[in-house]
Short mmCIF file of C-alpha atoms and ligand atoms in Angstrom, two decimals:
data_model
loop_
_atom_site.label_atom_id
_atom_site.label_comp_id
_atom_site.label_asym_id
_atom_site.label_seq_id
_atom_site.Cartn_x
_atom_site.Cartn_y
_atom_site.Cartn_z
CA UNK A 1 -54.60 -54.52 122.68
CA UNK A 2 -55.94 -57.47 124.21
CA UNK A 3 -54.13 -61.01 125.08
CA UNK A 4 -57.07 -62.79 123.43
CA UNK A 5 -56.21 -61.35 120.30
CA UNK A 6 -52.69 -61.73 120.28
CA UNK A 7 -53.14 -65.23 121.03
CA UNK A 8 -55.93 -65.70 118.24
CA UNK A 9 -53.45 -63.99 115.70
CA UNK A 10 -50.58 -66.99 116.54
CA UNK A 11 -53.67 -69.98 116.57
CA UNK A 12 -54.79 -68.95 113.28
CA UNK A 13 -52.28 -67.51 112.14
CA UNK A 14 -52.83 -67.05 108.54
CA UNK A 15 -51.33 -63.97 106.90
CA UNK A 16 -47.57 -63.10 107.43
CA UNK A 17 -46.47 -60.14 109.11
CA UNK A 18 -43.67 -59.01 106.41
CA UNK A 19 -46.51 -57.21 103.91
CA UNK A 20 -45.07 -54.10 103.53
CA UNK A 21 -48.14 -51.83 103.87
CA UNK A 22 -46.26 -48.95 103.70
CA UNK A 23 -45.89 -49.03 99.75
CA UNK A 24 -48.11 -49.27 97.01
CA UNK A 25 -49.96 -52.54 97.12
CA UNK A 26 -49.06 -52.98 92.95
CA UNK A 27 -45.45 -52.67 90.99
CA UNK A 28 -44.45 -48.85 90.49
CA UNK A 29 -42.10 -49.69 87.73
CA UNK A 30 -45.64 -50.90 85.62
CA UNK A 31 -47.78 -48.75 83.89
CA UNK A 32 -50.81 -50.91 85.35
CA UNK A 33 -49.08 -51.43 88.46
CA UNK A 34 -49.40 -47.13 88.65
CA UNK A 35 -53.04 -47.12 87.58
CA UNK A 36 -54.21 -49.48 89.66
CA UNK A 37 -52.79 -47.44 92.43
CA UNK A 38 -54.04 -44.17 91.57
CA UNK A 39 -57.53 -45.54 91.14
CA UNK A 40 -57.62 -46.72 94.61
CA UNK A 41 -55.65 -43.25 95.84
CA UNK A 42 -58.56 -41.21 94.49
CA UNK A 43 -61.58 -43.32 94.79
CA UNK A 44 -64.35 -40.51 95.14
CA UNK A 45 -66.15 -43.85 97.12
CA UNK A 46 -63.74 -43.39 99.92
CA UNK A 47 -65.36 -40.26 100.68
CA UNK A 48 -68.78 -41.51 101.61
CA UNK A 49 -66.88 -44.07 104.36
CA UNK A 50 -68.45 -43.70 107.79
CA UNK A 51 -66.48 -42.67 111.03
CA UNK A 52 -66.56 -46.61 111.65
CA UNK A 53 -65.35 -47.65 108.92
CA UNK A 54 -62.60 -45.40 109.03
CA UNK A 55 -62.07 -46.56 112.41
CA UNK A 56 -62.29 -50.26 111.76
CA UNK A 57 -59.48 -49.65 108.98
CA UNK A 58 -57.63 -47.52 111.70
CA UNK A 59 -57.23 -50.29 114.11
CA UNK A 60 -56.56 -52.74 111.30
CA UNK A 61 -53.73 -50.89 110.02
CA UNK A 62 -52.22 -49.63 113.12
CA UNK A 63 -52.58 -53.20 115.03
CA UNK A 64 -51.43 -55.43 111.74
CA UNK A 65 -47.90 -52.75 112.28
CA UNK A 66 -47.93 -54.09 115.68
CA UNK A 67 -47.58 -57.61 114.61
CA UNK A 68 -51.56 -58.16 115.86
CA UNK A 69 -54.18 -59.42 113.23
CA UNK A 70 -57.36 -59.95 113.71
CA UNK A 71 -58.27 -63.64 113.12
CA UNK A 72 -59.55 -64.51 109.59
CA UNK A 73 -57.75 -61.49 108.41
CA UNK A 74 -57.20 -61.95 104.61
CA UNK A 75 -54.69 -59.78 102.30
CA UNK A 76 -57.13 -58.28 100.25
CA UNK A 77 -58.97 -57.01 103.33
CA UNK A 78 -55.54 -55.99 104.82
CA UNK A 79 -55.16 -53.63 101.76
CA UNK A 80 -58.56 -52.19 101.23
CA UNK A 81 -57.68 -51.21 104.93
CA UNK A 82 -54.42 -49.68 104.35
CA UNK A 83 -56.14 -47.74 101.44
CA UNK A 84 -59.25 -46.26 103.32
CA UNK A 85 -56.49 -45.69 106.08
CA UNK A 86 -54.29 -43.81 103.92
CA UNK A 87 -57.13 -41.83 102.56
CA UNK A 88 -58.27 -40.18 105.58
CA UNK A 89 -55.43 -40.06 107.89
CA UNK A 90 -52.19 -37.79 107.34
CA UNK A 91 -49.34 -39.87 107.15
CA UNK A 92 -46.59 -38.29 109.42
CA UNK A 93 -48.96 -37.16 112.49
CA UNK A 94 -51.94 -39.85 111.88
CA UNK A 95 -54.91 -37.01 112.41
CA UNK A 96 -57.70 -37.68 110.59
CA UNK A 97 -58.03 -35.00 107.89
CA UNK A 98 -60.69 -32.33 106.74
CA UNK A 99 -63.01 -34.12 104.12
CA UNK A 100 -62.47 -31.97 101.38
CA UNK A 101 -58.51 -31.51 101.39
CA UNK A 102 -58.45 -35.33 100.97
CA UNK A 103 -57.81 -37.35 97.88
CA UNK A 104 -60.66 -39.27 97.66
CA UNK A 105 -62.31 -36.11 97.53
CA UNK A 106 -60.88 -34.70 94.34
CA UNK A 107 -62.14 -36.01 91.80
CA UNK A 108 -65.71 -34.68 93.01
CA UNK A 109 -64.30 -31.04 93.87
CA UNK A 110 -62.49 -30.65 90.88
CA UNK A 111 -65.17 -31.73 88.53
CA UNK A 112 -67.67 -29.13 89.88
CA UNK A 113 -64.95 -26.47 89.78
CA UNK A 114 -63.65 -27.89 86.50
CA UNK A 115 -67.63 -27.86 85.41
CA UNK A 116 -68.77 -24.52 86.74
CA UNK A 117 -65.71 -23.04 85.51
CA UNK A 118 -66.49 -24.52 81.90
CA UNK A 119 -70.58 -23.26 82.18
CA UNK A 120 -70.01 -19.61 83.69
CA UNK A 121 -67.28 -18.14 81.69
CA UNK A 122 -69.18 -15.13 79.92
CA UNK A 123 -68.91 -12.58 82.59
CA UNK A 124 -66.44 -10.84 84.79
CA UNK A 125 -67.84 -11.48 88.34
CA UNK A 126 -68.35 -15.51 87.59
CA UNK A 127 -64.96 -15.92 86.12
CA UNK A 128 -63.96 -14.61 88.90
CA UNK A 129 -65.73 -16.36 91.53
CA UNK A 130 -64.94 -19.62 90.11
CA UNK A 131 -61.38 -18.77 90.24
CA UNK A 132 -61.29 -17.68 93.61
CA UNK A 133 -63.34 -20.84 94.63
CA UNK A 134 -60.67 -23.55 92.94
CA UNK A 135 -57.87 -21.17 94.66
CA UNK A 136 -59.61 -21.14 98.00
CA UNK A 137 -60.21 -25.34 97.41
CA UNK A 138 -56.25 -25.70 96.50
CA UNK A 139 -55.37 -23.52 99.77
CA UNK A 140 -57.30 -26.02 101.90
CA UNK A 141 -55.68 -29.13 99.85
CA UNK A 142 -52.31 -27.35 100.94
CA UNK A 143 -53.15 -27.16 104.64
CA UNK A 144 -54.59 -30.60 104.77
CA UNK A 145 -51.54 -32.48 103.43
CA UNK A 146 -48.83 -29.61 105.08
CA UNK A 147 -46.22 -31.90 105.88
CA UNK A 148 -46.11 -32.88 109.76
CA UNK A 149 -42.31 -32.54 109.76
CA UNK A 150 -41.76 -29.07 108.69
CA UNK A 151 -45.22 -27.12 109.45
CA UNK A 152 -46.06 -24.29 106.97
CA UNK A 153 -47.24 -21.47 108.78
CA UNK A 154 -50.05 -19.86 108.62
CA UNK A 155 -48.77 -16.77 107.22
CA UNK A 156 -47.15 -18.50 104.29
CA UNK A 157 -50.10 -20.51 103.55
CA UNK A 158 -52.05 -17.18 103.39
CA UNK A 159 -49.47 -15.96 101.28
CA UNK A 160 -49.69 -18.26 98.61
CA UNK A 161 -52.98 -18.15 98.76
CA UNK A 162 -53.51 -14.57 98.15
CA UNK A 163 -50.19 -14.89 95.30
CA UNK A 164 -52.50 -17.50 93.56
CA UNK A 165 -55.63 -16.09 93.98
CA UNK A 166 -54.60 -12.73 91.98
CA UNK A 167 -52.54 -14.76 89.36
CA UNK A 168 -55.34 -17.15 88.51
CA UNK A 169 -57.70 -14.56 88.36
CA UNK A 170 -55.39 -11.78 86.33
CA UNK A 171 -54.65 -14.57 83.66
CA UNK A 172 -58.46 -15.98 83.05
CA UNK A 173 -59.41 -12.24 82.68
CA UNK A 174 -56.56 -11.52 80.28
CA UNK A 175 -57.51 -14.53 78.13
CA UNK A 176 -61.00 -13.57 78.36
CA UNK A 177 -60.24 -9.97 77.09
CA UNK A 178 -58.61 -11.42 74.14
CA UNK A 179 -61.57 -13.42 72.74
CA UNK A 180 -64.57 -12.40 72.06
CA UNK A 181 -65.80 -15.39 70.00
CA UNK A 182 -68.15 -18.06 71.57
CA UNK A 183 -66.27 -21.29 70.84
CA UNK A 184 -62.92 -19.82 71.96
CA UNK A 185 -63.91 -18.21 74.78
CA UNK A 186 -64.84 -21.49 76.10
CA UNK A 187 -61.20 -23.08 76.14
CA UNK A 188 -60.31 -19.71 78.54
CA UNK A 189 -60.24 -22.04 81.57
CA UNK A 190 -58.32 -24.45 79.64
CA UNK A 191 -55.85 -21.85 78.06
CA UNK A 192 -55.85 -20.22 81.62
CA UNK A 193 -54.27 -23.72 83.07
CA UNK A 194 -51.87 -24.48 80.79
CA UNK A 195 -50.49 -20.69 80.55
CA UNK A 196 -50.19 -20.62 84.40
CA UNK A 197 -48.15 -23.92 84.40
CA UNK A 198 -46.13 -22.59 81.38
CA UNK A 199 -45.01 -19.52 83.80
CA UNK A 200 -45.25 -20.87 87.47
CA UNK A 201 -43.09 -24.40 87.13
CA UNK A 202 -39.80 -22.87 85.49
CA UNK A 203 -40.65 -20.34 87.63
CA UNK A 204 -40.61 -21.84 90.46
CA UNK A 205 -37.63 -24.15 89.29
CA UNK A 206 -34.86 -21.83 88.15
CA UNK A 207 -32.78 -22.70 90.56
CA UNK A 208 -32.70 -25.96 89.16
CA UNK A 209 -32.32 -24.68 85.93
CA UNK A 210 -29.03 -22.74 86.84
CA UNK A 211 -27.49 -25.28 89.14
CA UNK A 212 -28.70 -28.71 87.45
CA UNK A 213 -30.41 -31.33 88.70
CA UNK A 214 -28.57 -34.66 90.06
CA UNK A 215 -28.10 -37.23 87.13
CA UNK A 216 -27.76 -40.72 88.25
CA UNK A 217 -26.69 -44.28 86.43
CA UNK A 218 -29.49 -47.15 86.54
CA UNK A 219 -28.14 -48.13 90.53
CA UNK A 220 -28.66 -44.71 91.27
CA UNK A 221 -25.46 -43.77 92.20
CA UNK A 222 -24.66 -39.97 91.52
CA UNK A 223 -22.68 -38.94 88.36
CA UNK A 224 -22.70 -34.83 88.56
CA UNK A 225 -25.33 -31.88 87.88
CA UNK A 226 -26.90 -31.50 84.63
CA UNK A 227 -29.40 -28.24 83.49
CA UNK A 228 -29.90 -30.26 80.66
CA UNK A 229 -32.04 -32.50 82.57
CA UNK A 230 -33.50 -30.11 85.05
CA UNK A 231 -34.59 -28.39 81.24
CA UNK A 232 -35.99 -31.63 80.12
CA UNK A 233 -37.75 -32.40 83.39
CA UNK A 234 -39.32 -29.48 83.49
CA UNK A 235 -40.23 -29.47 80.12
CA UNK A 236 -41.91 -33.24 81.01
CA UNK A 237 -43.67 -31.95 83.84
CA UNK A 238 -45.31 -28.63 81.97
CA UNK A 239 -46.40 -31.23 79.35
CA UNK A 240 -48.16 -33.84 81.60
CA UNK A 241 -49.52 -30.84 83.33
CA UNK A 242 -51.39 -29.36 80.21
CA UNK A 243 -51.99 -33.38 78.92
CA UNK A 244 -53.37 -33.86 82.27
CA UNK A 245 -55.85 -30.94 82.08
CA UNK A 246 -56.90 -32.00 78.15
CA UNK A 247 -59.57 -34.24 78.89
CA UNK A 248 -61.38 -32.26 81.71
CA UNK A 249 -60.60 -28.78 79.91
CA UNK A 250 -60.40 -29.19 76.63
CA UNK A 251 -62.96 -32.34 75.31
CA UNK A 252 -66.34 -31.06 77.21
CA UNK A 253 -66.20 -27.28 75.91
CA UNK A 254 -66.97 -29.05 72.59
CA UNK A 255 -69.51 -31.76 73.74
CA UNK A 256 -71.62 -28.84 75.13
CA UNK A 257 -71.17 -26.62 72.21
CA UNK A 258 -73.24 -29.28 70.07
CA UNK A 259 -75.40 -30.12 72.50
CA UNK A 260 -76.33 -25.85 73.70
CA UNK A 261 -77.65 -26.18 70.00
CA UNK A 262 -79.63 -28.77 70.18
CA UNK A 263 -83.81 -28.26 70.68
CA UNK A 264 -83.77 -30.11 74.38
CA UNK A 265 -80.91 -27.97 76.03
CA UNK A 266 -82.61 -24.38 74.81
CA UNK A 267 -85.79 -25.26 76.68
CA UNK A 268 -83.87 -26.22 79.69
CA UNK A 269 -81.12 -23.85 80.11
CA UNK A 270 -80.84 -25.10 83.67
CA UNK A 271 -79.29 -28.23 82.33
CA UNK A 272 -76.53 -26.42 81.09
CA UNK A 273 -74.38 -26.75 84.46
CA UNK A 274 -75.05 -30.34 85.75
CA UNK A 275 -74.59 -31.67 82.11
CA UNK A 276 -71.14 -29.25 82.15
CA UNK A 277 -70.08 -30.78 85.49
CA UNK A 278 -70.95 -34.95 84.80
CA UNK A 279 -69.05 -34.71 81.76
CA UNK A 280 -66.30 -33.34 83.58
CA UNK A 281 -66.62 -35.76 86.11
CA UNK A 282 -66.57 -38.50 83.51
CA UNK A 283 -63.20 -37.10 82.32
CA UNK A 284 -61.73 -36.77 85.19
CA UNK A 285 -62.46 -40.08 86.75
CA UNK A 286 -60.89 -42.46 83.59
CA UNK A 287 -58.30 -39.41 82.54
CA UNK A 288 -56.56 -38.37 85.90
CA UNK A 289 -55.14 -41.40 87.15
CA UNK A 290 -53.93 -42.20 84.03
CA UNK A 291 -52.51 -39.65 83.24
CA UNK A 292 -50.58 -39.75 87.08
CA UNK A 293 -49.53 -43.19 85.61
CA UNK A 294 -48.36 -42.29 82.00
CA UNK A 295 -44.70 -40.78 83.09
CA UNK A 296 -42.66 -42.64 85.76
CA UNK A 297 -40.89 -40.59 88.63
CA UNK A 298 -38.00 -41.37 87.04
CA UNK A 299 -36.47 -40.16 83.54
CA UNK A 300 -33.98 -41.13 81.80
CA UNK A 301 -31.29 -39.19 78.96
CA UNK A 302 -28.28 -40.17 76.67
CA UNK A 303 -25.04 -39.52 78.06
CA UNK A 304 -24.85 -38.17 74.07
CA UNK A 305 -27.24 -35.28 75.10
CA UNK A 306 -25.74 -34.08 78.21
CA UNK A 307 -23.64 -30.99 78.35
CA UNK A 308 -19.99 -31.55 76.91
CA UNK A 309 -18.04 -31.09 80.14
CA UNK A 310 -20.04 -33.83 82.48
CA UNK A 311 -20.30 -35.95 79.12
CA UNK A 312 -16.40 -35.78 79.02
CA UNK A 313 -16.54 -36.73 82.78
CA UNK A 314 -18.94 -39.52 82.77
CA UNK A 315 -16.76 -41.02 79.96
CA UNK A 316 -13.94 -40.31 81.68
CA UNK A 317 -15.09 -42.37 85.23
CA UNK A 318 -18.11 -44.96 83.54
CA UNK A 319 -17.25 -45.18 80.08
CA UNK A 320 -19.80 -47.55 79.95
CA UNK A 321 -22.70 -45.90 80.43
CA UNK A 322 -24.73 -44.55 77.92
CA UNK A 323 -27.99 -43.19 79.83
CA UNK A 324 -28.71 -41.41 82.85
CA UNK A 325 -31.54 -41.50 85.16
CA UNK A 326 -32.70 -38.01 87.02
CA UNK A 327 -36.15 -37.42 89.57
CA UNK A 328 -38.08 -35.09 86.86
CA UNK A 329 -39.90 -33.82 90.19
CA UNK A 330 -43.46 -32.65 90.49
C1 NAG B 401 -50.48 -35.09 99.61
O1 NAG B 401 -49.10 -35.38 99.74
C2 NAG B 401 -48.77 -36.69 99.32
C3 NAG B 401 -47.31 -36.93 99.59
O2 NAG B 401 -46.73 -35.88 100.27
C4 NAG B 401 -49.09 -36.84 97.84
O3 NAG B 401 -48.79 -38.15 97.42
C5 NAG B 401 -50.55 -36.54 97.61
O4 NAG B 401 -50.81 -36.54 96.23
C6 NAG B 401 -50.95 -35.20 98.20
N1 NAG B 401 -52.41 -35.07 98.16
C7 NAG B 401 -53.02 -34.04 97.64
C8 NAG B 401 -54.50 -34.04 97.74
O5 NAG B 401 -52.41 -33.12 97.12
C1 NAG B 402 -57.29 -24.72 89.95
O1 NAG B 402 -56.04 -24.28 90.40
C2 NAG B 402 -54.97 -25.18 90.23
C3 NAG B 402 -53.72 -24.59 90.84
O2 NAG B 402 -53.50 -23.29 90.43
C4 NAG B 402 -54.78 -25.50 88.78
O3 NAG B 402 -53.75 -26.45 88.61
C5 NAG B 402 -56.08 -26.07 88.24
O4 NAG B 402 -55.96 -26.36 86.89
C6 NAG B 402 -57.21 -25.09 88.48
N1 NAG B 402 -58.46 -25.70 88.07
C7 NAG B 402 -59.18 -25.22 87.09
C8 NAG B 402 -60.43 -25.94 86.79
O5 NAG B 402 -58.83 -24.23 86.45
C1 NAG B 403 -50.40 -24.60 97.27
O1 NAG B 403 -49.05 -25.07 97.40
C2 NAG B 403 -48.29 -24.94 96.22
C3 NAG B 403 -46.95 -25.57 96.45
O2 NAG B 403 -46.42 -25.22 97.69
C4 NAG B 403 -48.18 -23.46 95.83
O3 NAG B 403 -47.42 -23.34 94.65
C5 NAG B 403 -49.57 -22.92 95.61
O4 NAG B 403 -49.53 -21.55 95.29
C6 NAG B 403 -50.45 -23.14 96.83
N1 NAG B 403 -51.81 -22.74 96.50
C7 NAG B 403 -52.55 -21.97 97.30
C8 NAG B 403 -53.88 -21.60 96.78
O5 NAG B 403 -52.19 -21.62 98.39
C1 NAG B 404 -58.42 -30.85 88.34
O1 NAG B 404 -58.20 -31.69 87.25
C2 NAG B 404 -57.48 -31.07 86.21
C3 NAG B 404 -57.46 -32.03 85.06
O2 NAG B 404 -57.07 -33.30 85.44
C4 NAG B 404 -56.08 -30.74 86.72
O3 NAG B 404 -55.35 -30.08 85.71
C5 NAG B 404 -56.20 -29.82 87.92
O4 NAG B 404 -54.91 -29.60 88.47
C6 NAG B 404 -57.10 -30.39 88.97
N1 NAG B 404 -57.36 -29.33 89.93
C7 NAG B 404 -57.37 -29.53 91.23
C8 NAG B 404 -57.70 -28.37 92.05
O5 NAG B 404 -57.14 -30.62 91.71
#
């Protein structure tokens, strides 16, 4: 890091050195302030950046946190730095990560799973191909954003890999036993998805269901343990789980039953896939990070709907506060 451009920085000396660029460029407690964010998380663009780029927005990022700005340096270009940034290196140890476990590549992935899975869904070996591709795709999401702290190893990654792989593909072949019918059997991904979130989250969250999840009042200081609110915040995640799969899932199984009808599409049976997967993609790009922005972090309660015992204890210490605020988790 050079004396020219230190000195440079303090000539020109234009943008302030308090932006926090660790947050979210926009308001998190806005429903726009979310989408806007999530848009710019998963931009499928980012993807296409080149190794310069990347490295441009590297030294940007990592010299702007050392006080040291290159001269002319303008906000906007300070945060379409800390975005490309963000989507290619890990944040705790700063390596830059595979290309297909990132964000920006999502969107993309997903929608040819999503697609394929929606197109080949007549016969055994395809269902379950498809299934052990999006497991196989989630296992190297998981290893790409492993936290840097506390490093999974590589036998429990391969554990839940193999743990998801037989569950996804045990469910889509139950479903798929059970209809027969063309126009059902296409919502078999889609009724695969939401039964697997139905099981795996409370599942996975009983403990919390038991033991209660910390309520809080609107400063966020604790008031007890409620399973109340670890049942409603499951409940909330399940639902914007399924919600979140509706548009990809659910909406282009019945596009392409019209259109497999129509003259053009039985001459080219080949279209059947690509037409599957854009329509997906088209889905997925408005529907996901909206959805990611339709339910903040944080819910909220009545006091009135709380067990009776911490009810009778929050009156007893706040007895003004009506509502509660708990992390519904992911
Ligand atoms: C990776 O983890 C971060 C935070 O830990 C999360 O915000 C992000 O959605 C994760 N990315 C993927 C692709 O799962
Ligand atoms: C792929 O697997 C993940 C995790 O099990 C699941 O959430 C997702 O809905 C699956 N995708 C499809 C298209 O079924
Ligand atoms: C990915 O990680 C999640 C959460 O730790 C786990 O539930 C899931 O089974 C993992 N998926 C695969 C395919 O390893
Ligand atoms: C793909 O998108 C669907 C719908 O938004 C979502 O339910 C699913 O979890 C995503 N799958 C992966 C592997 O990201």
């Amino acid at each position: 890091i050079s004396r020219e451009m230190l000195k440079s920085n303090r000539m020109s000396g234009d943008l302030p050195l308090n932006i926090n660029i660790k947050e979210p460029r926009w308001d998190q407690g806005t429903f726009m302030g979310r989408a806007q964010h999530f848009f710019m998380v998963t931009d499928p663009r980012n993807v296409l950046m080149s190794s310069e780029v990347l490295e441009d927005a590297r030294v940007t990022v990592e010299n702007y946190r050392l006080g040291i700005m290159k001269p002319g340096l303008t906000e906007d270009q300070l945060w379409r730095a800390k975005y490309i940034y963000d989507s290619a290196f890990h944040p705790d140890t700063g390596e830059k990560m595979l290309l297909i476990g990132r964000m920006s590549a999502q969107v993309p992935m997903n929608m040819t799973i999503t697609g394929c899975m929606l197109t080949f869904y007549r016969t055994t070996p395809a269902v379950v191909f498809w299934q052990w591709v999006n497991q196989s795709f989630n296992a190297i999401v998981n290893y790409t954003n492993r936290s840097g702290d506390a490093p999974i190893t590589v036998n429990q990654l391969g554990a839940a890999y193999v743990s998801a792989t037989t569950g996804a593909v045990i469910t889509a072949l139950g479903l798929k036993a059970l209809t027969k019918v063309s126009i059902i059997g296409r919502f078999v991904p889609f009724a695969a998805v939401a039964a697997a979130n139905c099981i795996n989250i409370p599942f996975m969250r009983q403990r919390e269901l038991k033991c209660g999840i910390p309520v809080t009042d609107a400063e966020g200081k604790r008031l007890g343990e409620s399973s109340t609110a670890a049942q409603q915040a499951i409940v909330q995640v399940v639902v914007s789980r399924i919600g979140m799969a509706v548009p990809a899932m659910a909406i282009p199984p019945v596009i392409m039953n019209a259109l497999e009808k129509k003259a053009f599409m039985k001459r080219f049976p080949v279209l059947n896939a690509p037409v599957q997967v854009g329509l997906v993609g088209l889905c997925l790009v408005f529907a996901t990070p909206l959805c990611c922005a339709l339910f903040p972090q944080k819910s909220s309660m009545k006091v009135s709907s709380l067990e009776p015992e911490l009810q009778e204890r929050i009156r007893q210490n706040n007895p003004h506060i009506t509502t509660v605020y708990f992390n519904k988790g992911l």
